[in-house]
Structure formats: C-alpha cells, structure tokens
Coordinates of C-alpha atoms in Angstrom, one line a residue:
M858 CA -51.3 26.0 12.0
E859 CA -53.7 27.6 9.3
I860 CA -51.0 28.3 6.9
L861 CA -49.7 24.9 7.2
V862 CA -53.7 23.2 5.8
A863 CA -53.4 26.1 3.3
C864 CA -49.9 25.7 1.7
K865 CA -49.2 22.0 2.4
M866 CA -48.8 20.8 -1.1
Q867 CA -46.3 23.6 -1.8
L868 CA -44.1 23.1 1.3
T869 CA -44.0 19.7 0.3
C870 CA -42.3 21.0 -2.6
F871 CA -40.5 23.0 -1.4
V872 CA -38.8 20.6 0.8
I873 CA -38.2 18.5 -1.5
L874 CA -36.4 21.1 -3.6
L875 CA -34.5 22.6 -0.5
Y876 CA -33.0 18.6 -0.2
L877 CA -31.7 18.3 -3.7
G878 CA -30.3 21.8 -3.4
F879 CA -28.8 20.3 -0.6
I880 CA -27.4 17.2 -1.7
L881 CA -25.6 19.5 -4.5
I882 CA -24.1 21.6 -1.9
R883 CA -23.0 18.4 0.2
D884 CA -22.0 16.0 -2.8
G885 CA -21.3 17.9 -5.8
S886 CA -18.4 19.7 -4.9
G887 CA -15.2 19.0 -7.5
L888 CA -17.8 18.0 -10.5
K889 CA -18.5 19.7 -13.1
C890 CA -22.4 20.6 -12.8
S891 CA -24.8 22.8 -15.3
K892 CA -24.8 26.2 -13.8
L893 CA -28.0 26.9 -15.6
F894 CA -29.8 23.7 -13.5
D895 CA -28.3 25.5 -10.5
A896 CA -30.3 28.9 -10.9
L897 CA -33.6 26.8 -11.8
L898 CA -33.3 25.2 -9.0
I899 CA -32.5 28.2 -7.2
L900 CA -36.0 30.0 -9.0
A901 CA -37.9 27.3 -8.6
D902 CA -37.3 27.4 -4.6
F903 CA -38.6 31.1 -5.0
E904 CA -41.6 30.1 -7.1
V905 CA -43.1 27.2 -4.8
L906 CA -42.3 29.8 -2.0
F907 CA -44.2 32.4 -3.8
D908 CA -46.8 29.7 -4.4
G909 CA -47.4 28.9 -1.6
I910 CA -47.3 32.3 -0.3
T911 CA -50.3 33.2 -2.8
A912 CA -52.1 30.0 -2.0
Y913 CA -52.7 31.9 1.8
T914 CA -52.7 35.3 1.0
V915 CA -55.3 34.8 -1.9
N916 CA -57.9 33.1 1.1
H917 CA -56.8 35.7 3.8
P918 CA -57.9 39.0 2.2
D919 CA -59.5 40.3 5.0
K920 CA -55.5 40.2 6.6
I921 CA -53.0 40.6 3.4
P922 CA -53.2 44.5 2.3
P923 CA -54.3 43.9 -1.6
A924 CA -50.9 45.5 -2.6
V925 CA -49.3 42.5 -0.9
N926 CA -51.8 39.9 -2.4
M927 CA -51.3 41.3 -6.0
I928 CA -46.9 42.2 -5.5
C929 CA -46.8 37.9 -4.3
H930 CA -49.2 36.8 -7.3
L931 CA -46.8 39.3 -9.4
C932 CA -43.8 37.4 -8.4
F933 CA -45.3 34.1 -8.9
F934 CA -46.5 34.2 -12.5
L935 CA -42.9 36.0 -13.3
L936 CA -41.6 32.9 -11.7
L937 CA -43.3 30.3 -12.6
D938 CA -43.0 31.1 -15.9
I939 CA -39.1 31.5 -16.3
V940 CA -38.6 28.4 -14.4
L941 CA -40.2 26.3 -16.7
Y942 CA -38.9 28.5 -19.6
G943 CA -35.7 27.5 -18.5
V944 CA -36.7 23.6 -18.4
F945 CA -37.4 24.1 -21.2
L946 CA -34.3 25.7 -22.3
Y947 CA -32.2 22.8 -20.2
F948 CA -33.8 20.1 -22.3
F949 CA -33.0 22.2 -25.6
H950 CA -28.9 22.2 -24.4
K951 CA -28.8 18.6 -23.8
T952 CA -30.5 17.5 -26.7
V953 CA -30.0 20.1 -29.9
G954 CA -27.2 21.8 -28.3
I955 CA -26.2 25.1 -26.7
P956 CA -26.7 28.0 -29.9
K957 CA -22.3 29.8 -30.6
D958 CA -23.9 33.1 -31.4
R959 CA -25.2 35.9 -28.8
F960 CA -28.1 36.2 -31.4
H961 CA -29.4 32.6 -31.3
Y962 CA -28.7 32.0 -27.6
A963 CA -30.7 35.5 -26.5
L964 CA -33.1 35.0 -29.5
P965 CA -35.3 32.4 -26.8
W966 CA -35.5 34.8 -24.1
I967 CA -37.4 36.9 -26.3
P968 CA -40.6 35.8 -25.9
V969 CA -41.0 34.7 -22.4
G970 CA -39.6 39.0 -22.2
L971 CA -42.7 39.7 -24.3
A972 CA -45.1 37.7 -21.6
W973 CA -43.5 39.0 -18.4
I974 CA -43.7 42.5 -19.9
T975 CA -47.6 41.6 -21.0
V976 CA -47.8 40.3 -17.0
I977 CA -46.6 43.2 -15.5
A978 CA -48.4 46.1 -17.4
T979 CA -52.0 44.1 -17.1
M980 CA -52.0 42.9 -13.2
N981 CA -54.6 45.4 -12.4
R982 CA -56.6 43.2 -14.3
V983 CA -56.2 40.0 -11.9
E984 CA -59.2 39.0 -10.3
F985 CA -59.5 36.7 -7.2
R986 CA -62.2 34.7 -7.3
Q987 CA -64.1 32.3 -4.3
G988 CA -64.1 28.6 -5.5
T989 CA -65.9 25.6 -3.8
Y990 CA -62.8 24.6 -1.4
T991 CA -60.6 27.9 -2.1
N992 CA -59.8 30.9 -3.6
Y993 CA -58.0 31.4 -7.0
S994 CA -56.9 33.9 -9.0
M995 CA -58.0 34.5 -12.7
G996 CA -58.0 37.5 -15.5
F997 CA -55.7 38.6 -18.3
P998 CA -52.1 37.8 -16.0
V999 CA -53.4 35.1 -15.5
Y1000 CA -54.1 33.7 -18.7
I1001 CA -51.3 34.8 -20.5
T1002 CA -49.0 32.4 -16.9
F1003 CA -51.3 29.4 -18.5
I1004 CA -50.4 30.0 -22.1
V1005 CA -46.5 30.3 -21.2
V1006 CA -46.6 27.3 -18.7
L1007 CA -48.8 25.0 -21.4
V1008 CA -46.3 26.1 -24.3
M1009 CA -43.4 25.1 -22.0
C1010 CA -44.5 21.7 -20.7
L1011 CA -45.8 20.9 -24.0
G1012 CA -43.1 22.1 -25.8
S1013 CA -40.3 20.1 -23.6
L1014 CA -42.4 17.2 -24.2
V1015 CA -42.2 17.2 -27.9
L1016 CA -38.6 18.4 -27.9
L1017 CA -37.7 15.3 -26.0
L1018 CA -40.2 13.2 -28.1
T1019 CA -38.5 14.7 -31.2
H1020 CA -34.7 13.9 -29.9
F1021 CA -35.6 10.5 -28.5
S1022 CA -32.4 9.6 -29.8
D1023 CA -30.0 12.0 -27.8
I1024 CA -31.8 11.2 -24.8
E1025 CA -29.1 8.1 -23.2
Q1026 CA -30.9 4.7 -23.4
D1027 CA -31.6 4.7 -19.8
K1028 CA -32.9 7.6 -18.5
R1029 CA -35.6 7.7 -21.6
S1030 CA -38.3 6.5 -19.5
S1031 CA -37.7 8.3 -16.5
I1032 CA -37.5 11.3 -17.9
L1033 CA -40.2 11.2 -20.5
I1034 CA -42.7 9.9 -17.2
C1035 CA -41.6 13.1 -15.2
V1036 CA -42.3 15.4 -17.8
I1037 CA -45.9 13.6 -19.3
T1038 CA -46.9 14.0 -15.6
A1039 CA -45.7 17.3 -15.7
N1040 CA -48.0 18.2 -18.6
I1041 CA -51.1 16.3 -17.0
I1042 CA -50.9 18.3 -14.0
A1043 CA -50.6 22.0 -15.6
I1044 CA -53.4 20.4 -18.2
L1045 CA -55.4 20.2 -15.0
Q1046 CA -54.5 23.4 -13.1
I1047 CA -55.5 25.2 -16.3
F1048 CA -58.9 23.8 -16.6
Q1049 CA -59.5 23.7 -13.1
P1050 CA -57.4 26.9 -11.6
E1051 CA -58.9 25.7 -8.2
I1052 CA -56.6 22.6 -7.2
L1053 CA -53.8 25.4 -6.9
C1054 CA -50.9 23.0 -8.6
S1055 CA -48.8 24.2 -10.0
S1056 CA -45.8 24.1 -8.0
L1057 CA -46.3 20.0 -8.2
A1058 CA -45.2 20.5 -12.3
V1059 CA -41.9 22.6 -12.0
T1060 CA -40.8 19.9 -9.1
L1061 CA -41.6 16.9 -11.2
M1062 CA -39.6 18.6 -14.1
I1063 CA -36.8 19.8 -11.8
L1064 CA -36.7 16.1 -10.0
S1065 CA -36.8 14.9 -13.5
I1066 CA -33.4 16.5 -14.6
F1067 CA -31.6 16.2 -11.4
M1068 CA -32.2 12.5 -11.2
N1069 CA -31.2 11.2 -14.7
T1070 CA -28.3 14.4 -15.4
E1071 CA -27.5 16.5 -12.6
N1072 CA -27.4 13.7 -9.3
P1073 CA -24.1 14.7 -8.4
S1074 CA -23.5 10.6 -7.3
V1075 CA -24.4 9.5 -10.7
K1076 CA -21.7 12.0 -12.5
R1077 CA -18.9 11.0 -9.9
I1078 CA -19.6 7.0 -10.8
E1079 CA -19.8 8.7 -14.6
V1080 CA -16.7 10.7 -13.8
Y1081 CA -15.0 7.4 -11.9
H1082 CA -15.8 5.0 -14.9
N1083 CA -14.2 7.5 -17.3
E1084 CA -11.2 7.4 -15.8
M1085 CA -10.5 3.9 -15.5
I1086 CA -11.1 3.8 -19.2
T1087 CA -8.6 6.1 -19.5
G1088 CA -6.4 5.2 -17.7
F1089 CA -6.7 1.2 -18.0
A1090 CA -6.4 2.2 -21.9
T1091 CA -3.1 4.5 -21.1
L1092 CA -1.2 1.7 -19.2
V1093 CA -1.6 -0.5 -22.1
E1094 CA 0.0 2.4 -24.7
N1095 CA 2.7 2.6 -22.0
K1096 CA 3.7 -1.1 -23.3
D1097 CA 4.6 0.1 -26.9
D1098 CA 6.9 2.8 -25.6
N1099 CA 3.8 5.1 -25.9
T1100 CA 3.2 8.0 -22.8
G1101 CA -0.6 8.0 -23.3
G1102 CA -0.9 10.7 -26.3
H1103 CA -1.9 8.3 -28.7
I1104 CA -5.1 8.0 -26.9
K1105 CA -5.9 11.5 -26.4
R1106 CA -5.1 12.5 -30.1
T1107 CA -7.3 9.7 -31.4
T1108 CA -10.0 10.4 -29.4
A1109 CA -9.7 14.1 -30.1
Y1110 CA -9.2 13.3 -33.9
V1111 CA -12.4 11.0 -33.5
Q1112 CA -14.2 13.9 -31.6
I1113 CA -13.6 16.0 -34.7
I1114 CA -13.8 13.7 -37.4
M1115 CA -17.9 13.5 -36.0
Q1116 CA -18.5 16.6 -34.9
E1117 CA -17.8 17.3 -39.0
M1118 CA -19.8 14.9 -40.4
K1119 CA -22.9 16.2 -38.5
N1120 CA -22.0 19.6 -39.9
K1121 CA -22.1 17.8 -43.1
G1122 CA -25.1 15.5 -42.7
I1123 CA -23.3 12.2 -43.2
N1124 CA -25.1 9.6 -41.4
K1125 CA -26.7 12.7 -38.9
K1126 CA -29.4 10.3 -38.3
K1127 CA -26.9 7.7 -36.7
L1128 CA -24.5 10.4 -34.7
N1129 CA -27.3 11.6 -32.4
R1130 CA -25.7 12.9 -29.0
E1131 CA -25.5 9.5 -27.6
Y1132 CA -23.9 7.7 -30.0
V1133 CA -21.3 10.3 -30.3
Q1134 CA -20.5 10.4 -26.7
C1135 CA -20.5 7.6 -26.5
I1136 CA -18.0 6.7 -29.5
A1137 CA -15.9 9.5 -27.7
K1138 CA -15.9 7.7 -24.2
A1139 CA -15.2 3.7 -26.7
A1140 CA -12.5 5.4 -28.6
P1141 CA -9.5 5.2 -26.1
M1142 CA -10.2 1.3 -25.9
H1143 CA -9.8 0.7 -29.0
D1144 CA -6.0 -1.0 -28.8
I1145 CA -6.9 -2.7 -25.2
G1146 CA -6.0 -6.1 -26.8
K1147 CA -2.3 -5.0 -26.8
I1148 CA -2.0 -5.6 -22.9
A1149 CA -2.5 -9.4 -24.3
I1150 CA 0.5 -8.9 -26.9
D1151 CA 4.4 -9.7 -25.8
N1152 CA 6.6 -7.3 -25.2
A1153 CA 9.2 -8.3 -27.3
I1154 CA 6.8 -7.8 -30.5
L1155 CA 5.1 -4.9 -29.2
C1156 CA 8.4 -2.7 -28.7
K1157 CA 10.7 -4.5 -31.5
P1158 CA 12.9 -1.4 -33.2
G1159 CA 12.5 -2.9 -36.5
K1160 CA 10.0 -4.9 -38.5
L1161 CA 8.0 -7.7 -37.4
T1162 CA 8.7 -11.1 -39.0
D1163 CA 5.7 -12.3 -40.9
E1164 CA 5.1 -14.9 -37.9
E1165 CA 5.8 -11.9 -35.3
F1166 CA 2.7 -9.8 -37.4
E1167 CA 0.4 -12.5 -37.4
I1168 CA 0.8 -12.5 -33.6
M1169 CA 0.3 -8.5 -33.4
K1170 CA -3.2 -8.4 -35.5
T1171 CA -4.4 -10.9 -32.8
H1172 CA -4.8 -7.8 -30.6
T1173 CA -8.2 -6.7 -32.5
V1174 CA -9.4 -10.0 -30.9
R1175 CA -8.1 -10.4 -27.8
G1176 CA -9.1 -6.4 -26.9
A1177 CA -13.0 -7.9 -28.2
E1178 CA -12.7 -10.6 -25.4
I1179 CA -11.3 -8.6 -22.9
I1180 CA -14.2 -6.1 -23.3
M1181 CA -16.4 -9.0 -23.3
E1182 CA -15.8 -10.6 -20.6
T1183 CA -14.4 -7.6 -18.6
F1184 CA -16.2 -4.3 -19.6
A1185 CA -19.7 -5.2 -21.0
H1186 CA -21.2 -5.7 -17.5
L1187 CA -19.9 -2.7 -15.7
Q1188 CA -21.7 -0.3 -18.3
K1189 CA -25.8 -0.1 -17.6
N1190 CA -25.7 1.9 -21.5
K1191 CA -25.7 -1.5 -23.8
M1192 CA -24.8 0.7 -26.6
F1193 CA -21.4 1.3 -25.1
A1194 CA -20.7 -2.1 -24.7
E1195 CA -21.7 -3.0 -28.3
E1196 CA -19.8 0.5 -30.1
V1197 CA -16.7 -0.4 -27.8
Y1198 CA -16.5 -4.2 -28.8
K1199 CA -16.9 -2.9 -32.5
I1200 CA -13.7 -0.4 -32.3
A1201 CA -11.5 -2.6 -30.8
M1202 CA -12.0 -5.8 -33.3
F1203 CA -12.9 -4.0 -36.4
H1204 CA -10.4 -1.0 -35.7
H1205 CA -8.2 -2.3 -38.5
E1206 CA -10.4 -3.3 -41.1
K1207 CA -10.1 -1.8 -44.9
W1208 CA -12.8 -0.5 -47.3
N1209 CA -11.4 -2.4 -49.8
G1210 CA -11.5 -6.0 -47.9
R1211 CA -8.3 -6.5 -47.4
G1212 CA -8.3 -5.9 -44.0
Y1213 CA -8.7 -7.8 -40.6
P1214 CA -9.7 -9.7 -38.3
E1215 CA -12.4 -10.8 -40.4
G1216 CA -12.0 -8.8 -44.2
L1217 CA -14.5 -7.2 -43.8
S1218 CA -15.6 -4.5 -46.7
G1219 CA -17.1 -0.9 -47.0
E1220 CA -20.0 -0.9 -45.0
D1221 CA -20.3 -3.7 -43.5
I1222 CA -17.7 -2.1 -41.3
P1223 CA -19.3 -0.9 -38.3
L1224 CA -19.3 3.4 -38.3
C1225 CA -17.2 3.5 -35.5
A1226 CA -14.3 1.4 -36.6
R1227 CA -14.5 3.2 -39.9
I1228 CA -14.6 6.6 -37.8
M1229 CA -11.1 5.1 -35.6
A1230 CA -9.2 3.2 -38.4
V1231 CA -8.8 7.2 -40.0
A1232 CA -7.8 8.6 -36.6
D1233 CA -6.0 5.5 -35.6
V1234 CA -3.8 5.4 -38.6
F1235 CA -3.2 9.2 -38.9
D1236 CA -1.9 9.6 -35.7
A1237 CA 0.5 6.3 -35.8
V1238 CA 2.5 7.3 -38.7
S1239 CA 2.4 11.0 -37.1
A1240 CA 3.9 9.6 -33.9
K1241 CA 7.5 8.9 -33.0
R1242 CA 7.8 4.8 -32.6
C1243 CA 9.9 2.7 -31.1
Y1244 CA 10.9 1.2 -34.8
R1245 CA 11.1 4.8 -36.5
D1246 CA 11.0 8.6 -36.6
A1247 CA 7.3 10.1 -37.0
M1248 CA 6.8 11.2 -40.7
P1249 CA 6.0 15.2 -41.8
L1250 CA 2.5 16.1 -41.5
E1251 CA 2.6 16.7 -44.9
Q1252 CA 3.1 13.2 -46.1
C1253 CA 0.5 11.7 -43.1
F1254 CA -2.3 13.6 -44.7
D1255 CA -1.0 12.2 -47.9
I1256 CA -1.4 8.7 -46.9
I1257 CA -5.0 8.9 -45.6
R1258 CA -5.6 10.9 -48.9
K1259 CA -3.9 8.2 -51.1
G1260 CA -6.1 5.7 -49.0
R1261 CA -9.6 6.8 -49.6
G1262 CA -11.8 4.4 -51.5
T1263 CA -9.0 1.4 -50.7
D1264 CA -8.2 1.3 -47.2
F1265 CA -10.5 4.2 -45.7
D1266 CA -14.4 5.0 -46.1
P1267 CA -13.9 7.9 -49.1
Q1268 CA -16.7 9.8 -46.9
I1269 CA -14.8 10.0 -43.6
A1270 CA -11.3 10.7 -45.3
D1271 CA -12.8 13.6 -47.1
V1272 CA -14.1 14.9 -43.7
F1273 CA -11.0 14.0 -42.0
L1274 CA -8.7 16.0 -44.6
D1275 CA -11.7 19.1 -45.3
A1276 CA -10.6 19.5 -41.2
R1277 CA -7.2 19.5 -41.0
P1278 CA -6.7 23.4 -39.7
K1279 CA -8.3 21.4 -36.7
I1280 CA -6.7 17.7 -36.8
E1281 CA -3.2 20.4 -37.0
E1282 CA -4.7 22.1 -33.9
I1283 CA -4.9 19.1 -32.0
Y1284 CA -1.6 17.5 -33.5
N1285 CA 0.2 20.5 -32.0
N1286 CA -1.2 20.9 -28.8
L1287 CA -0.6 17.2 -28.0
K1288 CA 2.7 16.3 -29.4

C-alpha cells in the first residue's frame, strides 16, 4: 500500500502504456507498424517503471541500499533522455523524413550519447534532498537530464510547428495539444523537481503518437480505404481492356514526378508531405468517370468518331460528379476530396488551353492535374490498347518532349524527362 501511495502517478502511466502495448499486439497483426514506435513504447514502459521505483527508493533511504538507489536513478535518467529523444526523432521522420545515408541517420544520436556518458560519469555527484511533500534528486546528472528533456520537448514542438503543413489536417490539433501539454509538464518538473511528474510528459507524448499515427484501428481503416480506392479504380480500368497496370504505373510516375519536383525545389511549399501522400492516393481515381462510358465506345478497336469522342470526353465531368456524390463524404481529410476531384476533372486540360472539359490553361490548371496529365499520357502511349499497339519508349518520351509548353507544364515535363531512368524502371517492372 505504501508503494502505491508513493508511486500512484507512475503506476497509472505504466498501466496506460501497457494497455497501448496490448492493443498493438492484439490488433496490429498484419499491419505495417513503426519499429521506432514499438521500441519507444517498450522504453517508455521501463522509463515509467524506474520513475516509480525511484519515487519509492528516494523516500526510503533507510530501507534501500545507496548503491541500489543510485543505479535505479541512473536507469531512470538514461531512459528518460532516450525516450524523449526517440519521440523527437519519430516526429522528425514523420515530417522531414528519414535520412538515406547512415552518417546522417546516426548523426542525431551523438548528442544523446554524450549526455548519457556525462550522466554516467557524474552520478557520484547526485544529491537526494528532502522536500515539503517528498524527497527528490538533484545535482549535476539531474541538470544534464533536465537540459536534454527540455531541449527534446521544445524541439518536438518547434519541429511540429515549423512543419505544420506536413501533418494531416485532422491530426494536427490533438498532436499539438499533447506535445504542448508535455512541454508544460516538463517545465514544471524542472522548476518544481519535487512534483515528480516526468512520466506524465512521456505518457502524453506516446499517447499523441499512438492516437494519431500508430493506432491499429485507424491504420486498418486507412488500409481498407486505400484498397477500396485501388480496387474500384482497377474495376473501371478493366472496362477498357486494361489489367490494372495503368493505375499502378501512373501512380508510380506521379510519385516520381512529385519527389523529383521537391528535390529540384519546384513548388516545394505546395508539395508538403500531406499533399504528396494525398495525390498518391488520389491518382488511381483519375479515370473513374469511364465507368459511365458505354463499353462500345470505351473498347472500340478503331478510331472514335467525333460524336463518340465527345462522349468519351465526358468521363472527366462524370468522374468528378461520382467523386463528389460517392467518395467526398467518406474521407475526413478535406484535401483528399478536393484533390481527387481536381485530378478526375482536369487531367485532360492542356497547358495551352486546348484541353477539356473547361479549356483551362497554364497555372489555372490545378497542380495535381498537371502532374497527372504527364503520367497519364506517357502511360497511354507506352501501353498496348484495344485500338493500337504500344509505342516504342523513345517515341513515348518524344511525345512528352514535344508537348512541353503546349500540352504539358514545361517544368513538370522537364522533371519527367530528367527522371527517365526511374520511369523506365517502373515501366519494365509493371508492364
């Protein structure tokens, strides 16, 4: 009973974290889960456990050998630093991205490693003080731990604020509220070390990640949603004698174009993480309107008559209508509904204004539709269709080159042509 009184906050946090782990084990099978979060959750469990142990040992020096008390505090300090640093890295990976080379991947671990070494080397300078309500630890290793805690908590907050647009719209508020609250708790702990509430900050950080990005129930809904979109789009593609390869290839081409545009600094502000993910999900729906086109026209082996072509052109408008009527209300993220509508509606517009359905030109054409146009045309001419054979790849790239500034946004066309090796790799793997 005495232990429960001394460690009630830590025990509550420990039970919460254990329950999160139980949910991941129970419901996370078959899902692609973050190994970093799995490690964070395990480390957070141990951090909270040692926080509870030290809350007891520091108040019972007559019952606990000094060496045991010192070791427990050392474990707590090290675990607190590594967990909050891991949270910072998790948010970094989710916003900025994971460094590709080993050097830049390992570089961020140097500061926490130095902090660990300093804490271990100075543990003989730790002090145990008597407070008004409870005993607590102070001294040089505690100051180092506090510095790391404060830097990591504030760093996570600054990172999220500076990359606000990279966070999905429906998740921004809850993540920021948890992180801001964790910062307040960390500051209170530093200026009022007697309150011993650091585990609450850790638990809030882990909860914010779990609720918004790692919850198996949410992930499963997202998987089902993506599979529904891909399956429905493939069904439509099968109408005009395709096997679904068109969807996979065009989506891959769109992703390559967006990544290369970001690398070259083109529309970098617009092409944030959320937008890129949104367009990748929306791309398979670009020809959804073909479901409303008669098979006699859609699968006609010869050239379409003028009247038939006018009917074929209506697939853009019909696609936009289908999306607004059927899919818009199924997605919490408004950006998805807006962008998938634009892709379906405007992917046949041309840079010079001679496209359809509205004859938009230049940058009046939504960016997503301009990107989709290049990917769609390239795949249309490079794949076999019911009315013709596939064109040679060199000729396909020439079509994009000649259409630069007339049919296609010149910057996007250039990006596509510069990425030719990657495009050819996709073509060869998915043809």
